[in-house]
Coordinates of C-alpha atoms in Angstrom, one line a residue:
Chain A
G30 CA 0.0 0.0 0.0
D31 CA 0.9 3.7 0.0
S32 CA 3.0 5.1 2.7
V33 CA 4.6 8.5 3.7
T34 CA 7.7 8.9 5.9
Q35 CA 8.6 12.2 7.5
T36 CA 11.4 13.5 9.7
E37 CA 10.6 11.9 13.0
G38 CA 9.5 13.7 16.1
L39 CA 10.6 17.2 17.0
V40 CA 12.7 19.7 15.0
T41 CA 13.9 22.7 17.0
L42 CA 15.3 25.8 15.2
T43 CA 16.4 29.3 16.0
E44 CA 14.4 32.1 14.4
G45 CA 15.9 33.2 11.1
L46 CA 17.5 29.9 10.3
P47 CA 16.3 27.8 7.3
V48 CA 13.6 25.2 7.6
M49 CA 13.7 21.8 5.9
L50 CA 11.3 19.0 6.8
N51 CA 11.8 15.8 5.0
C52 CA 9.1 13.8 3.3
T53 CA 9.5 10.7 1.2
Y54 CA 6.8 8.4 -0.1
Q55 CA 6.1 4.9 -1.5
S56 CA 3.3 4.3 -3.9
T57 CA 2.7 2.1 -6.9
Y58 CA 0.9 5.0 -8.5
S59 CA 2.2 8.5 -9.4
P60 CA 0.6 10.3 -6.5
F61 CA -0.2 13.9 -5.7
L62 CA 1.6 15.3 -2.6
F63 CA 0.5 17.7 0.1
W64 CA 1.7 19.5 3.2
Y65 CA -0.8 20.2 5.9
V66 CA -0.1 22.4 9.0
Q67 CA -1.7 22.2 12.4
H68 CA -1.1 25.0 14.9
L69 CA -1.6 24.3 18.6
N70 CA -5.2 23.6 19.5
E71 CA -6.3 24.1 15.9
A72 CA -7.4 21.9 13.1
P73 CA -5.0 20.8 10.3
K74 CA -5.2 22.9 7.1
L75 CA -3.7 22.7 3.7
L76 CA -0.4 24.5 3.2
L77 CA 0.8 23.2 -0.2
K78 CA -0.1 20.8 -2.9
S79 CA 1.8 19.5 -5.9
F80 CA 0.6 17.4 -8.8
T81 CA 3.5 18.0 -11.2
D82 CA 7.1 16.7 -11.1
N83 CA 9.7 19.4 -10.5
K84 CA 7.2 22.2 -9.9
R85 CA 7.6 24.2 -6.8
P86 CA 4.4 25.5 -5.2
E87 CA 4.8 28.2 -2.6
H88 CA 2.6 29.5 0.2
Q89 CA 3.4 31.7 3.2
G90 CA 7.1 31.6 2.4
F91 CA 7.1 27.8 2.4
H92 CA 7.9 25.8 -0.7
A93 CA 8.2 22.2 -1.7
T94 CA 9.3 20.5 -4.9
L95 CA 7.9 17.1 -5.9
H96 CA 10.8 14.9 -7.2
K97 CA 9.3 11.7 -8.5
S98 CA 12.8 10.3 -9.3
S99 CA 13.6 10.3 -5.6
S100 CA 10.0 10.0 -4.3
S101 CA 10.4 13.1 -2.2
F102 CA 8.5 16.3 -1.3
H103 CA 10.6 18.1 1.3
L104 CA 9.2 21.3 2.8
Q105 CA 11.5 24.3 3.0
K106 CA 11.5 27.9 4.1
S107 CA 14.5 30.3 3.9
S108 CA 14.0 31.9 7.3
A109 CA 12.0 30.4 10.2
Q110 CA 9.6 32.6 12.2
L111 CA 8.2 32.0 15.7
S112 CA 4.8 31.7 14.1
D113 CA 5.9 28.7 12.1
S114 CA 5.9 26.5 15.2
A115 CA 3.4 23.8 14.5
L116 CA 2.8 20.2 13.5
Y117 CA 3.4 19.5 9.9
Y118 CA 2.0 16.6 8.0
C119 CA 3.0 15.3 4.6
A120 CA 0.3 13.4 2.7
L121 CA -0.3 11.7 -0.6
R122 CA -3.3 10.9 -2.8
R123 CA -3.5 8.6 -5.8
P124 CA -4.1 10.6 -9.0
S125 CA -7.6 9.4 -10.0
G126 CA -10.8 10.2 -8.1
G127 CA -13.4 7.9 -6.6
S128 CA -12.0 5.6 -3.9
N129 CA -8.6 7.2 -4.5
A130 CA -9.7 10.5 -3.0
K131 CA -8.5 9.5 0.5
L132 CA -5.3 10.9 1.8
T133 CA -2.5 8.9 3.4
F134 CA -0.7 10.9 6.0
G135 CA 2.8 10.7 7.5
K136 CA 3.2 10.6 11.3
G137 CA 3.9 14.4 11.4
T138 CA 6.9 16.5 12.3
K139 CA 6.6 19.0 15.1
L140 CA 8.5 22.2 14.4
S141 CA 9.5 24.4 17.3
V142 CA 11.1 27.8 16.5
K143 CA 12.8 29.6 19.3
S144 CA 14.1 33.2 19.6
Chain B
E1 CA -13.4 29.0 3.7
A2 CA -15.3 25.7 4.1
A3 CA -16.9 25.2 7.5
V4 CA -17.0 21.9 9.4
T5 CA -18.3 21.6 12.9
Q6 CA -18.1 18.8 15.4
S7 CA -19.9 17.9 18.5
P8 CA -19.3 17.3 21.3
R9 CA -15.9 19.1 21.6
N10 CA -15.0 17.1 24.7
K11 CA -16.4 13.8 25.9
V12 CA -15.7 11.5 28.8
A13 CA -17.1 8.0 28.4
V14 CA -17.0 4.8 30.4
T15 CA -15.5 1.5 29.1
G16 CA -18.2 -0.5 27.4
G17 CA -20.4 2.5 26.8
K18 CA -21.7 3.8 23.5
V19 CA -20.3 7.0 22.1
T20 CA -21.5 9.0 19.1
L21 CA -19.4 11.7 17.6
S22 CA -21.2 14.0 15.2
C23 CA -19.9 16.1 12.2
N24 CA -21.7 18.7 10.1
Q25 CA -20.6 20.5 7.0
T26 CA -22.5 23.2 5.2
N27 CA -20.4 23.3 2.0
N28 CA -22.3 20.6 0.1
H29 CA -19.1 18.6 -0.1
N30 CA -19.6 15.0 -1.2
N31 CA -16.6 13.5 0.6
M32 CA -16.4 13.2 4.4
Y33 CA -13.8 11.6 6.6
W34 CA -13.1 10.6 10.2
Y35 CA -9.6 10.5 11.6
R36 CA -8.0 10.0 14.9
Q37 CA -4.9 11.7 16.0
D38 CA -2.4 10.2 18.4
T39 CA 1.2 11.3 19.2
G40 CA 3.6 9.1 17.3
H41 CA 0.9 8.0 14.8
G42 CA -0.3 11.1 13.2
L43 CA -3.6 11.2 11.5
R44 CA -5.2 7.9 10.7
L45 CA -8.3 7.3 8.6
I46 CA -11.1 5.4 10.4
H47 CA -14.0 5.7 7.9
Y48 CA -15.0 7.9 5.0
S49 CA -18.0 8.5 2.8
Y50 CA -18.6 9.6 -0.8
G51 CA -22.1 10.8 -0.2
A52 CA -25.3 10.3 1.7
G53 CA -25.9 6.6 2.5
S54 CA -22.4 5.5 1.8
T55 CA -19.6 4.6 4.2
E56 CA -16.2 3.0 3.5
K57 CA -13.7 1.5 5.8
G58 CA -10.5 3.4 6.2
D59 CA -7.1 2.2 7.5
I60 CA -8.2 1.5 11.2
P61 CA -11.9 0.7 11.2
D62 CA -12.0 -1.9 13.9
G63 CA -14.2 -0.9 16.9
Y64 CA -15.9 1.9 14.9
K65 CA -18.9 2.3 12.8
A66 CA -19.9 5.3 10.7
S67 CA -23.2 6.7 9.4
R68 CA -23.9 9.2 6.7
P69 CA -27.6 10.0 6.8
S70 CA -27.4 13.2 4.7
Q71 CA -25.0 15.2 2.7
E72 CA -24.3 17.4 5.7
N73 CA -23.9 14.9 8.5
F74 CA -21.4 12.2 9.2
S75 CA -21.3 10.3 12.5
L76 CA -18.7 8.1 14.1
I77 CA -20.1 5.5 16.5
L78 CA -18.2 3.6 19.2
E79 CA -20.6 0.8 20.2
L80 CA -18.4 -0.5 23.0
A81 CA -15.8 2.1 23.9
T82 CA -12.4 1.0 25.2
P83 CA -9.6 3.0 26.8
S84 CA -7.5 2.5 23.7
Q85 CA -10.0 4.7 21.8
T86 CA -9.0 7.7 23.9
S87 CA -7.8 10.1 21.3
V88 CA -8.6 13.3 19.4
Y89 CA -11.0 12.8 16.6
F90 CA -11.2 15.0 13.5
C91 CA -13.8 15.1 10.8
A92 CA -13.0 16.5 7.4
S93 CA -14.8 17.1 4.1
S94 CA -13.7 17.6 0.5
D95 CA -15.3 18.3 -2.8
W96 CA -15.2 16.4 -6.1
G97 CA -13.1 17.3 -9.0
Y98 CA -9.9 19.4 -8.9
N99 CA -10.5 20.6 -5.4
Q100 CA -11.2 17.2 -3.9
D101 CA -7.8 17.0 -2.6
T102 CA -8.2 19.9 -0.2
Q103 CA -9.7 18.5 2.9
Y104 CA -11.3 20.9 5.4
F105 CA -11.0 19.8 9.0
G106 CA -13.4 20.4 11.9
P107 CA -12.0 21.6 15.3
G108 CA -11.7 18.1 16.7
T109 CA -13.3 16.1 19.6
R110 CA -11.3 15.1 22.6
L111 CA -12.5 11.7 23.8
L112 CA -11.4 10.2 27.1
V113 CA -12.5 6.6 27.8
L114 CA -12.2 5.6 31.5

């Protein structure tokens, strides 16, 4: 079946330093990839999505490039802010609709940005 | 922004009791989902639905049932609650077509089974 592997556990950074959260996946299909973000005591919400190899969607300073050759979709930001502290989930979906509309999530990476 | 609401927001239940978690969305989305969130496991799909009257098993359906009586409502039912079902439960909805990949989550329900 499909699976998503993320940087495990907690990543602690100092404000202003670059952010990189790893995400790799396994799927027999050519899936779409997503990043969801969940701030403390809030619901998860979509941050980025990518359907196309080597395209780089951006949102709120974050970007991620889907590399099908390496099955990766790492999340990056050039300079961390305190407000980036949150739980980040990488997820995939098979490309067609119907029963393939469900997402497979990784276990999440908690990002803590300190001053 | 799509709106998804859940009730109750917090629930304490006894082992062996029946628990019903409710989810409502007013966006006319076809797809609805129930997840549980646990530290170290992330978000895991319990049941989902493609429309009124349909339910499908997700990745961890054991011990849970689901009901989709209408487009707007999707319930998760624990017939015989156990302490291992203590968790935070999220409902989500999404549309068909290009935007079906954007799932909109409710605020979550914290369930404690004693």
